[in-house]
Coordinates of C-alpha atoms in Angstrom, one line a residue:
Chain S
M1 CA -61.4 -38.5 17.0
A2 CA -59.4 -38.2 13.9
A3 CA -61.1 -35.1 12.4
P4 CA -60.5 -32.4 15.0
L5 CA -56.8 -33.5 15.4
L6 CA -56.5 -33.3 11.6
S7 CA -57.7 -29.7 11.5
A8 CA -55.6 -28.7 14.5
A9 CA -52.5 -30.2 12.9
L10 CA -53.1 -28.4 9.6
C11 CA -54.0 -25.0 11.1
G12 CA -51.5 -25.1 13.9
V13 CA -54.0 -23.9 16.5
R14 CA -52.6 -25.8 19.5
G15 CA -49.8 -23.8 21.0
G16 CA -49.0 -22.0 17.7
R17 CA -46.7 -24.8 16.4
A18 CA -48.1 -27.2 13.8
F19 CA -46.9 -30.8 13.6
G20 CA -47.1 -32.9 10.5
T21 CA -48.3 -36.4 10.6
A22 CA -48.2 -38.2 7.3
A23 CA -50.6 -40.8 8.6
A24 CA -53.2 -38.0 9.2
L25 CA -52.6 -36.5 5.8
C26 CA -53.3 -39.7 3.9
R27 CA -56.9 -40.6 3.3
R28 CA -57.9 -43.7 5.1
A29 CA -58.5 -46.5 2.6
A30 CA -58.8 -50.3 2.5
P31 CA -55.5 -52.2 2.9
L32 CA -53.9 -53.3 -0.4
G33 CA -53.9 -57.0 0.5
P34 CA -54.9 -59.4 3.2
M35 CA -54.0 -58.4 6.8
P36 CA -52.0 -61.0 8.8
N37 CA -54.0 -63.4 11.0
E38 CA -57.2 -62.4 9.2
D39 CA -57.9 -66.1 8.5
I40 CA -58.0 -67.1 12.2
D41 CA -61.5 -67.3 13.7
V42 CA -61.2 -65.6 17.1
S43 CA -64.8 -65.9 18.1
N44 CA -64.2 -69.4 19.7
L45 CA -60.8 -69.3 21.4
E46 CA -61.2 -72.6 23.2
A47 CA -61.6 -74.6 20.0
L48 CA -58.4 -73.1 18.4
E49 CA -55.3 -75.3 18.3
K50 CA -52.6 -73.8 20.6
Y51 CA -48.9 -73.9 20.1
R52 CA -48.2 -75.3 23.6
S53 CA -44.4 -74.9 23.1
F54 CA -42.1 -72.1 22.1
T55 CA -40.2 -74.1 19.4
R56 CA -43.3 -74.8 17.4
Y57 CA -44.2 -71.1 17.4
F58 CA -40.7 -70.0 16.6
R59 CA -40.3 -72.3 13.7
L60 CA -43.6 -71.1 12.2
A61 CA -42.7 -67.5 12.8
E62 CA -39.4 -67.9 11.0
K63 CA -41.1 -69.5 8.0
E64 CA -43.7 -66.7 7.9
S65 CA -41.1 -64.0 8.0
R66 CA -39.5 -65.3 4.9
K67 CA -42.7 -65.2 2.8
P68 CA -43.0 -62.3 0.3
R69 CA -45.5 -59.6 1.5
W70 CA -47.5 -56.9 -0.1
W71 CA -46.2 -54.2 2.2
K72 CA -42.6 -53.0 2.0
T73 CA -40.2 -55.1 4.1
Y74 CA -36.6 -54.7 5.2
R75 CA -35.8 -58.0 3.4
Q76 CA -37.1 -56.6 0.1
H77 CA -35.3 -53.3 0.6
T78 CA -31.9 -54.9 1.3
S79 CA -31.8 -57.9 -1.0
P80 CA -32.2 -57.3 -4.8
P81 CA -34.9 -59.3 -6.6
A82 CA -33.5 -62.6 -8.0
E83 CA -32.9 -62.6 -11.8
P84 CA -33.2 -65.8 -13.9
K85 CA -29.7 -67.0 -14.5
T86 CA -28.4 -68.9 -17.5
D87 CA -27.1 -72.3 -16.8
I88 CA -23.8 -73.2 -18.6
S89 CA -23.0 -76.5 -17.0
L90 CA -22.3 -79.8 -18.6
P91 CA -25.5 -81.6 -19.8
R92 CA -26.5 -84.4 -17.5
D93 CA -28.4 -87.6 -18.5
K94 CA -31.6 -88.3 -16.6
L95 CA -30.7 -90.6 -13.7
L96 CA -32.8 -93.7 -13.1
R97 CA -34.3 -92.7 -9.8
A98 CA -36.5 -95.8 -9.0
K99 CA -33.7 -98.3 -9.0
E100 CA -31.5 -96.0 -6.8
I101 CA -34.3 -95.4 -4.3
K102 CA -34.9 -99.2 -4.1
E103 CA -31.3 -99.9 -3.4
R104 CA -31.1 -97.2 -0.7
K105 CA -34.2 -98.4 1.0
K106 CA -32.7 -101.9 1.1
I107 CA -29.5 -100.6 2.8
L108 CA -31.6 -98.6 5.3
K109 CA -33.6 -101.7 6.1
E110 CA -30.4 -103.7 6.7
N111 CA -29.1 -100.9 9.0
H112 CA -32.3 -101.1 11.0
Q113 CA -32.1 -104.8 11.4
N114 CA -28.5 -104.7 12.5
A115 CA -28.4 -105.1 16.3
E116 CA -24.9 -103.9 16.6
M117 CA -25.6 -100.6 15.0
E118 CA -28.7 -100.2 17.2
R119 CA -26.6 -100.8 20.4
A120 CA -23.8 -98.4 19.2
A121 CA -26.4 -95.7 18.5
R122 CA -28.0 -96.3 21.9
L123 CA -24.7 -96.1 23.8
R124 CA -23.7 -93.1 21.6
T125 CA -20.4 -94.6 20.4
V126 CA -21.0 -94.4 16.7
L127 CA -18.4 -92.4 14.7
I128 CA -19.1 -92.1 10.9
P129 CA -16.1 -92.6 8.6
L130 CA -15.7 -89.1 7.4
D131 CA -13.7 -89.9 4.2
E132 CA -16.4 -92.2 2.9
V133 CA -19.1 -89.6 3.7
R134 CA -17.1 -87.1 1.8
A135 CA -16.6 -89.4 -1.2
E136 CA -20.3 -90.1 -1.4
W137 CA -21.1 -86.4 -0.9
E138 CA -18.8 -85.5 -3.8
K139 CA -20.9 -87.8 -6.0
T140 CA -24.4 -86.8 -4.8
S141 CA -24.9 -83.3 -3.4
G142 CA -21.3 -81.9 -3.6
P143 CA -21.8 -80.0 -6.9
F144 CA -24.8 -78.2 -5.6
H145 CA -23.1 -77.2 -2.3
K146 CA -20.0 -76.0 -4.2
Q147 CA -22.2 -73.9 -6.5
R148 CA -23.9 -72.3 -3.5
V149 CA -20.6 -71.4 -1.8
A150 CA -19.2 -70.1 -5.1
E151 CA -22.4 -68.0 -5.4
H152 CA -21.7 -66.4 -2.0
C153 CA -18.1 -65.7 -2.9
G154 CA -19.3 -63.8 -5.9
I155 CA -17.5 -66.0 -8.4
F156 CA -20.3 -66.3 -11.0
R157 CA -21.0 -62.5 -10.7
D158 CA -17.4 -61.6 -11.3
L159 CA -16.2 -64.2 -13.8
F160 CA -19.3 -65.0 -15.9
K161 CA -21.4 -61.9 -15.3
G162 CA -24.2 -63.8 -13.7
A163 CA -24.4 -67.1 -15.6
T164 CA -24.0 -70.1 -13.2
F165 CA -22.9 -73.6 -13.6
T166 CA -22.9 -76.7 -11.4
P167 CA -19.4 -78.2 -11.2
W168 CA -20.2 -81.9 -11.9
V169 CA -16.6 -83.0 -12.2
T170 CA -14.8 -83.2 -8.8
L171 CA -11.5 -81.2 -9.2
R172 CA -8.9 -82.2 -6.7
V173 CA -6.1 -79.6 -6.4
E174 CA -3.2 -80.1 -3.9
Y175 CA -0.1 -78.0 -3.4
S176 CA 2.8 -80.2 -2.3
Q177 CA 5.2 -78.8 0.3
E178 CA 8.8 -79.7 1.0
D179 CA 8.1 -81.9 4.0
E180 CA 5.9 -84.3 2.0
H181 CA 2.6 -82.9 3.2
F182 CA -0.1 -81.5 0.9
V183 CA -2.1 -78.3 1.2
P184 CA -5.4 -79.1 -0.5
V185 CA -7.6 -76.5 -2.2
Y186 CA -11.3 -76.9 -1.5
Y187 CA -14.1 -74.3 -2.1
G188 CA -12.9 -71.2 -0.1
N189 CA -9.9 -72.5 1.8
M190 CA -7.1 -70.2 3.0
V191 CA -3.8 -70.9 1.5
A192 CA -0.6 -68.9 2.0
P193 CA 1.3 -67.6 -1.1
S194 CA 4.5 -69.3 0.2
E195 CA 2.6 -72.7 0.0
A196 CA 1.4 -71.9 -3.5
S197 CA 4.8 -71.1 -5.1
S198 CA 4.9 -74.1 -7.4
P199 CA 2.2 -75.5 -9.7
P200 CA -0.1 -77.9 -7.8
A201 CA -1.0 -81.5 -8.5
V202 CA -4.4 -81.5 -10.2
S203 CA -6.5 -84.6 -10.6
Y204 CA -10.0 -85.4 -11.8
E205 CA -11.9 -88.2 -13.4
A206 CA -11.7 -88.2 -17.1
D207 CA -12.6 -90.6 -19.9
K208 CA -10.0 -91.6 -22.4
G209 CA -9.9 -89.4 -25.4
S210 CA -11.6 -86.4 -23.8
L211 CA -9.9 -83.0 -23.9
W212 CA -9.9 -80.5 -21.0
T213 CA -8.7 -76.9 -20.2
L214 CA -7.4 -75.8 -16.8
L215 CA -7.4 -72.1 -15.9
L216 CA -6.3 -70.3 -12.8
T217 CA -7.4 -66.6 -12.4
N218 CA -7.4 -64.0 -9.7
P219 CA -10.4 -61.6 -10.2
D220 CA -9.4 -59.4 -7.2
G221 CA -5.8 -58.6 -7.7
H222 CA -5.7 -56.3 -10.7
L223 CA -3.5 -53.3 -9.9
R224 CA -4.9 -50.9 -12.6
N225 CA -8.4 -51.9 -13.5
T226 CA -10.9 -53.4 -11.0
D227 CA -13.0 -55.2 -13.6
S228 CA -10.3 -57.4 -15.1
E229 CA -8.5 -60.4 -13.8
Y230 CA -4.9 -61.7 -13.8
L231 CA -4.3 -65.0 -15.5
H232 CA -1.9 -67.2 -13.5
W233 CA -2.0 -70.5 -15.4
L234 CA -3.6 -71.8 -18.6
V235 CA -3.2 -75.3 -19.9
T236 CA -5.3 -76.4 -22.9
N237 CA -6.0 -79.5 -24.9
I238 CA -5.2 -81.8 -21.9
P239 CA -5.8 -85.4 -23.0
G240 CA -7.6 -87.2 -20.2
N241 CA -6.0 -86.8 -16.7
D242 CA -2.5 -85.8 -17.5
I243 CA -1.8 -82.0 -17.1
K244 CA 1.8 -82.4 -18.4
L245 CA 0.7 -83.6 -21.8
G246 CA -1.5 -80.5 -22.4
K247 CA -0.3 -77.3 -24.1
E248 CA 0.8 -74.7 -21.5
I249 CA -0.4 -71.4 -23.0
C250 CA 0.6 -69.4 -20.0
H251 CA 3.0 -70.8 -17.5
Y252 CA 2.4 -70.9 -13.7
L253 CA 2.9 -67.6 -11.8
P254 CA 2.7 -67.8 -8.0
P255 CA -0.1 -65.7 -6.4
F256 CA 0.9 -62.1 -5.5
P257 CA -1.9 -60.4 -3.4
A258 CA -0.5 -57.0 -2.5
M259 CA 0.0 -56.0 1.1
G260 CA -2.9 -54.2 2.7
T261 CA -5.5 -55.4 0.1
G262 CA -6.8 -58.3 2.2
Y263 CA -7.9 -61.6 0.9
H264 CA -8.0 -62.4 -2.9
R265 CA -9.8 -65.3 -4.5
F266 CA -7.8 -67.6 -6.8
I267 CA -10.1 -69.7 -8.9
F268 CA -9.3 -73.0 -10.7
L269 CA -11.7 -73.6 -13.6
L270 CA -11.8 -76.9 -15.5
F271 CA -13.5 -76.8 -18.9
K272 CA -14.4 -79.8 -21.0
Q273 CA -13.6 -79.5 -24.7
D274 CA -15.6 -81.2 -27.4
C275 CA -12.8 -81.0 -29.9
P276 CA -9.2 -79.7 -30.0
I277 CA -9.4 -75.9 -30.0
D278 CA -6.9 -73.6 -31.5
F279 CA -5.8 -71.1 -28.8
S280 CA -3.2 -69.2 -31.0
E281 CA -4.8 -65.8 -30.2
D282 CA -4.3 -66.4 -26.5
I283 CA -0.7 -67.6 -26.5
R284 CA 1.5 -65.7 -24.1
P285 CA 5.3 -65.6 -24.5
M286 CA 7.0 -68.4 -22.6
P287 CA 8.3 -66.7 -19.5
C288 CA 5.5 -64.1 -19.3
H289 CA 6.1 -61.7 -16.5
S290 CA 4.3 -58.7 -18.0
L291 CA 1.2 -57.8 -16.1
K292 CA -0.3 -56.3 -19.2
M293 CA 0.0 -59.6 -21.0
R294 CA -1.5 -61.4 -18.0
T295 CA -4.6 -59.1 -17.9
F296 CA -7.5 -61.4 -18.7
S297 CA -11.2 -61.5 -18.8
T298 CA -12.8 -65.0 -18.3
F299 CA -16.1 -63.7 -19.7
D300 CA -14.5 -62.7 -23.1
F301 CA -12.3 -65.9 -23.1
Y302 CA -15.4 -68.1 -22.6
R303 CA -17.5 -66.1 -25.1
K304 CA -14.8 -66.7 -27.7
H305 CA -14.7 -70.5 -27.3
E306 CA -18.2 -71.2 -25.8
D307 CA -19.2 -73.5 -28.7
A308 CA -16.5 -76.0 -28.0
M309 CA -16.0 -75.6 -24.3
T310 CA -18.2 -76.0 -21.2
P311 CA -17.2 -75.4 -17.5
A312 CA -17.1 -78.7 -15.6
G313 CA -15.0 -78.2 -12.5
L314 CA -14.4 -75.5 -9.9
A315 CA -12.0 -75.1 -6.9
F316 CA -11.0 -71.8 -5.3
F317 CA -9.0 -70.6 -2.4
Q318 CA -8.5 -67.3 -0.5
C319 CA -5.0 -65.9 -0.2
Q320 CA -3.5 -63.1 1.8
W321 CA -0.1 -61.2 1.7
D322 CA 2.9 -63.1 2.8
S323 CA 6.7 -62.5 2.6
S324 CA 7.1 -64.7 -0.5
V325 CA 4.9 -62.1 -2.4
T326 CA 7.7 -59.6 -2.0
W327 CA 10.1 -62.1 -3.7
V328 CA 7.6 -62.5 -6.6
F329 CA 7.3 -58.7 -7.1
H330 CA 11.0 -58.1 -7.0
Q331 CA 12.4 -61.1 -8.8
L332 CA 9.7 -62.3 -11.2
L333 CA 7.7 -59.1 -12.0
N334 CA 10.7 -56.8 -11.7
M335 CA 8.9 -54.0 -10.0
R336 CA 8.6 -52.2 -6.7
E337 CA 6.2 -53.8 -4.4
P338 CA 2.9 -51.8 -4.0
V339 CA 1.6 -51.4 -0.4
F340 CA -2.0 -50.3 0.2
E341 CA -3.8 -49.2 3.3
F342 CA -7.5 -49.7 4.2
V343 CA -9.4 -46.4 3.9
R344 CA -12.7 -46.4 5.8
P345 CA -15.7 -44.9 3.9
P346 CA -16.6 -41.5 5.4
V347 CA -19.1 -41.6 8.3
Y348 CA -22.7 -41.0 7.1
H349 CA -24.5 -37.9 8.5
P350 CA -28.0 -37.0 7.4
P351 CA -28.4 -33.6 5.5
Q352 CA -27.8 -30.7 7.8
L353 CA -30.9 -28.9 9.2
K354 CA -31.0 -25.2 10.1
F355 CA -32.7 -26.0 13.5
P356 CA -31.8 -29.5 14.5
R357 CA -33.9 -30.9 17.3
H358 CA -32.3 -32.4 20.5
Q359 CA -28.7 -32.3 19.1
P360 CA -25.7 -31.4 21.1
L361 CA -23.2 -28.6 20.2
R362 CA -20.9 -31.1 18.4
Y363 CA -23.7 -31.4 15.7
L364 CA -21.9 -28.4 14.0
D365 CA -18.5 -30.2 14.2
R366 CA -19.9 -33.0 12.0
Y367 CA -20.5 -30.7 9.1
R368 CA -17.6 -28.4 9.3
D369 CA -14.8 -28.9 6.8
T370 CA -11.9 -28.1 9.2
E371 CA -11.2 -30.0 12.3
E372 CA -12.4 -27.7 15.2
P373 CA -13.8 -29.9 18.0
T374 CA -16.2 -28.2 20.5
Y375 CA -16.2 -31.4 22.7
G376 CA -13.3 -32.5 24.9
I377 CA -11.1 -29.4 24.6
Y378 CA -11.2 -28.4 28.3
Chain V
G1 CA 30.6 -65.6 -30.3
L2 CA 28.7 -62.8 -31.9
R3 CA 25.4 -64.7 -32.3
F4 CA 25.5 -65.7 -28.6
A5 CA 26.0 -62.1 -27.5
S6 CA 23.1 -60.9 -29.7
T7 CA 20.7 -63.5 -28.4
T8 CA 21.4 -62.6 -24.8
A9 CA 21.1 -58.9 -25.7
T10 CA 17.6 -59.4 -27.3
L11 CA 16.4 -61.6 -24.4
K12 CA 17.3 -58.8 -22.0
T13 CA 15.5 -56.1 -23.9
E14 CA 12.5 -58.3 -24.3
T15 CA 12.2 -58.9 -20.6
E16 CA 12.8 -55.3 -19.8
A17 CA 10.2 -54.2 -22.4
D18 CA 7.8 -56.8 -20.9
T19 CA 8.1 -55.7 -17.3
S20 CA 8.7 -52.0 -17.8
E21 CA 5.0 -51.3 -17.7
N22 CA 4.4 -53.3 -14.5
E23 CA 5.4 -50.3 -12.4
V24 CA 2.3 -48.3 -13.4
V25 CA -0.2 -49.0 -10.6
A26 CA -3.5 -47.2 -9.9
P27 CA -3.5 -45.3 -6.6
D28 CA -6.9 -46.7 -5.6
F29 CA -7.5 -50.4 -5.2
T30 CA -10.9 -52.0 -4.9
N31 CA -11.2 -55.6 -3.8
R32 CA -14.4 -57.2 -5.2
N33 CA -14.2 -60.2 -3.0
P34 CA -17.4 -60.2 -0.8
R35 CA -15.7 -62.3 1.8
N36 CA -12.7 -60.0 2.2
L37 CA -14.1 -57.5 4.7
E38 CA -15.6 -60.1 7.0
Q39 CA -12.4 -62.1 6.9
L40 CA -10.5 -59.0 7.9
A41 CA -13.1 -58.3 10.7
L42 CA -13.8 -54.9 9.1
A43 CA -17.3 -55.6 7.6
R44 CA -20.4 -54.3 9.2
K45 CA -22.6 -56.5 11.4
E46 CA -26.3 -55.7 11.6
R47 CA -26.5 -54.1 15.0
G48 CA -30.1 -52.9 14.9
W49 CA -32.1 -55.9 16.0
K50 CA -31.5 -55.6 19.8
T51 CA -35.1 -55.7 20.9
T52 CA -35.9 -59.0 19.1
W53 CA -34.5 -62.4 19.3
P54 CA -32.4 -63.9 17.7
K55 CA -30.1 -60.9 17.1
R56 CA -28.5 -60.4 13.7
E57 CA -25.1 -59.2 14.8
F58 CA -23.0 -61.7 13.0
W59 CA -21.3 -62.5 9.7
H60 CA -22.1 -66.2 9.8
R61 CA -24.6 -68.0 12.1
L62 CA -24.8 -71.7 12.8
R63 CA -28.4 -72.9 13.2
L64 CA -29.4 -76.4 14.2
E65 CA -32.9 -77.6 13.4
R66 CA -34.0 -80.8 15.1
T67 CA -37.3 -82.3 13.9
Q68 CA -38.9 -85.6 14.7
H69 CA -37.5 -87.3 11.6
Y70 CA -34.1 -85.6 10.9
V71 CA -31.5 -83.1 12.1
E72 CA -30.2 -80.3 9.9
A73 CA -27.4 -77.7 10.4
F74 CA -27.1 -74.5 8.4
V75 CA -24.4 -71.8 8.3
E76 CA -26.1 -68.7 7.0
R77 CA -25.5 -65.0 6.5
C78 CA -27.6 -62.3 8.2
N79 CA -29.8 -61.8 5.1
G80 CA -30.8 -65.5 5.3
D81 CA -28.7 -67.0 2.5
V82 CA -27.4 -70.5 3.4
V83 CA -23.7 -70.9 2.7
V84 CA -22.9 -74.4 4.0
S85 CA -25.4 -77.0 5.1
A86 CA -25.4 -80.6 6.3
S87 CA -28.4 -82.8 7.1
T88 CA -29.2 -86.3 8.0
R89 CA -31.5 -86.4 5.0
E90 CA -28.5 -86.5 2.7
W91 CA -27.8 -90.1 1.5
A92 CA -24.1 -89.7 2.2
I93 CA -24.7 -89.3 6.0
K94 CA -28.0 -91.3 6.3
R95 CA -26.5 -94.6 5.2
H96 CA -24.0 -94.7 8.0
L97 CA -26.5 -93.9 10.8
Y98 CA -28.9 -96.2 12.5
S99 CA -31.4 -93.3 13.1
P100 CA -31.4 -89.9 11.5
K101 CA -32.4 -88.2 14.7
G102 CA -31.0 -88.4 18.3
V103 CA -27.8 -87.7 20.0
T104 CA -25.5 -89.8 17.8
A105 CA -26.9 -88.2 14.7
C106 CA -26.3 -84.7 16.1
R107 CA -22.7 -85.7 17.1
N108 CA -21.8 -87.1 13.7
L109 CA -23.6 -84.2 11.9
G110 CA -21.3 -81.9 14.0
R111 CA -18.2 -83.7 12.7
V112 CA -19.3 -83.6 9.1
M113 CA -20.4 -79.9 9.4
A114 CA -17.1 -78.9 11.0
Q115 CA -15.2 -80.5 8.1
R116 CA -17.4 -78.7 5.5
C117 CA -17.1 -75.3 7.2
L118 CA -13.3 -75.6 7.3
E119 CA -13.3 -76.6 3.6
A120 CA -15.4 -73.5 2.8
G121 CA -13.0 -71.2 4.7
I122 CA -15.5 -70.4 7.5
N123 CA -13.6 -70.6 10.7
F124 CA -15.7 -68.4 13.0
V125 CA -19.4 -69.0 13.4
N126 CA -22.0 -67.5 15.8
F127 CA -23.9 -70.2 17.7
K128 CA -26.3 -67.9 19.7
A129 CA -29.5 -68.8 17.9
V130 CA -30.3 -71.7 20.3
I131 CA -33.2 -71.6 22.7
P132 CA -31.7 -71.3 26.2
W133 CA -33.5 -74.2 27.8
E134 CA -32.8 -76.4 24.9
Y135 CA -29.1 -75.5 24.9
R136 CA -28.4 -77.8 27.8
C137 CA -29.8 -80.9 26.2
D138 CA -27.4 -83.7 25.3
S139 CA -27.8 -83.6 21.5
I140 CA -27.0 -79.9 21.2
Q141 CA -24.1 -80.2 23.7
E142 CA -22.7 -83.1 21.7
F143 CA -23.1 -81.1 18.5
E144 CA -21.3 -78.1 19.9
K145 CA -18.4 -80.3 21.2
A146 CA -18.1 -82.0 17.9
M147 CA -17.9 -78.7 16.1
Q148 CA -15.3 -77.4 18.5
E149 CA -13.2 -80.6 18.1
G150 CA -13.5 -80.3 14.4
G151 CA -11.8 -76.9 14.5
V152 CA -14.5 -74.4 14.1
I153 CA -14.6 -71.6 16.7
L154 CA -18.1 -70.7 17.9
R155 CA -17.4 -67.1 18.7
E156 CA -17.1 -64.4 16.0
P157 CA -14.3 -61.9 16.4
R158 CA -15.3 -58.4 17.4
R159 CA -15.4 -56.0 14.5
I160 CA -12.4 -53.6 14.3
Y161 CA -13.7 -50.1 14.7
Q162 CA -10.5 -48.1 14.9

């Protein structure tokens, strides 16, 4: 069946017009790997185990679709291959797992024997205390979850050029408002610039005698160069918990995401220092309102001091333009406010063919440089 | 008198010299934030999977997996990367529950998941990847109610085309 079709295609005998079929031109050969479902024995269908439910099949199908295959897949095409990343987090001592597991099993056993809990679960009235759950989560799986979200927001890619770290120290950042309530900063919150106009209250657990560095950067806001960031706040050699006792290298500048540029990330980084570090090269003048002085690169900064400093805490928020940003541009930075507009990338059209098949007359409009529509003019 | 005048004069020239270069702004601005376009509803959603189920026309999707031993909830992107997750296998949640499966577990998981989503800045999630005949069951209904009460909206905004 294949041979006469092949010759007809190549000579163009049928009706004078040849057609190309890449499949016919390739020589038939053995597949380069195992075909799917090859390992299932179809000779005896009665003896095979059936799915009997859609959920079982669907879950298995999802798992199979995520496996890497020898043929080219859409997943391989869209997502780049994962590179091994350097880990720059704080070293962690090996936890004693056996004792912890024993304690947890004991608590679970007590829960199971508790008749009240069983009744509440049966009558569906149980409501877990969310604050306690959050506190426990911060200690156990919080750092991994925060690392995952930070990975998706592109923080490690932009600040550290791919090196990741797990934020073991829980950094609590809260902006206090006039009416006594706090706007907290978690991992990816939305905070308005008017709420972030004064330095926030930062707290974290610290041993006595340890030194820390706090840094606030904006990797998205740079008005001249896309690859550099703006430094908003840098406090170094903080003894223990108290930010006020640390040396403020660069004073706090409120966020100023320009209008029309969308959401900017503002990232708080907490570094743990092994010894007092001399930051005299990085000192900015006291009221520093020059954007050139505030241009910063976390990668170079970290490279300079990487022997004495390790990243320990992370918190970031997303910020959009607000009327207080105009005040920052006019009063603090002493410049005219820039306003941007979103420009859509041009619509993609495949390369133009001399004889397009099954295309309407407006096919020509897509490739003409001037605007002369042939559709909708009558 | 004289000294005072000179100090004020030098301060002024310093601040002027500082901020005089601020005016220079590049005409093109590129925002590197990968979440920017989807938060502005301008990012592309994958529209091509209309003949299969579940469709991939979303920015973030909420997926609930219920097994015989535990319940898990994931918020993921269309390429499959998990952004936020919560499961009754985590010690933080397991210790307060009598059983890690069942309606109460789903409901409390919904409350915890809503809190985590809001903390991560995910306000709109797509909750269409549920099997229709399973959607009516108590646990999934309770989970959905808990997510909505927690403040997460289970409809993604339409992309802005114009």
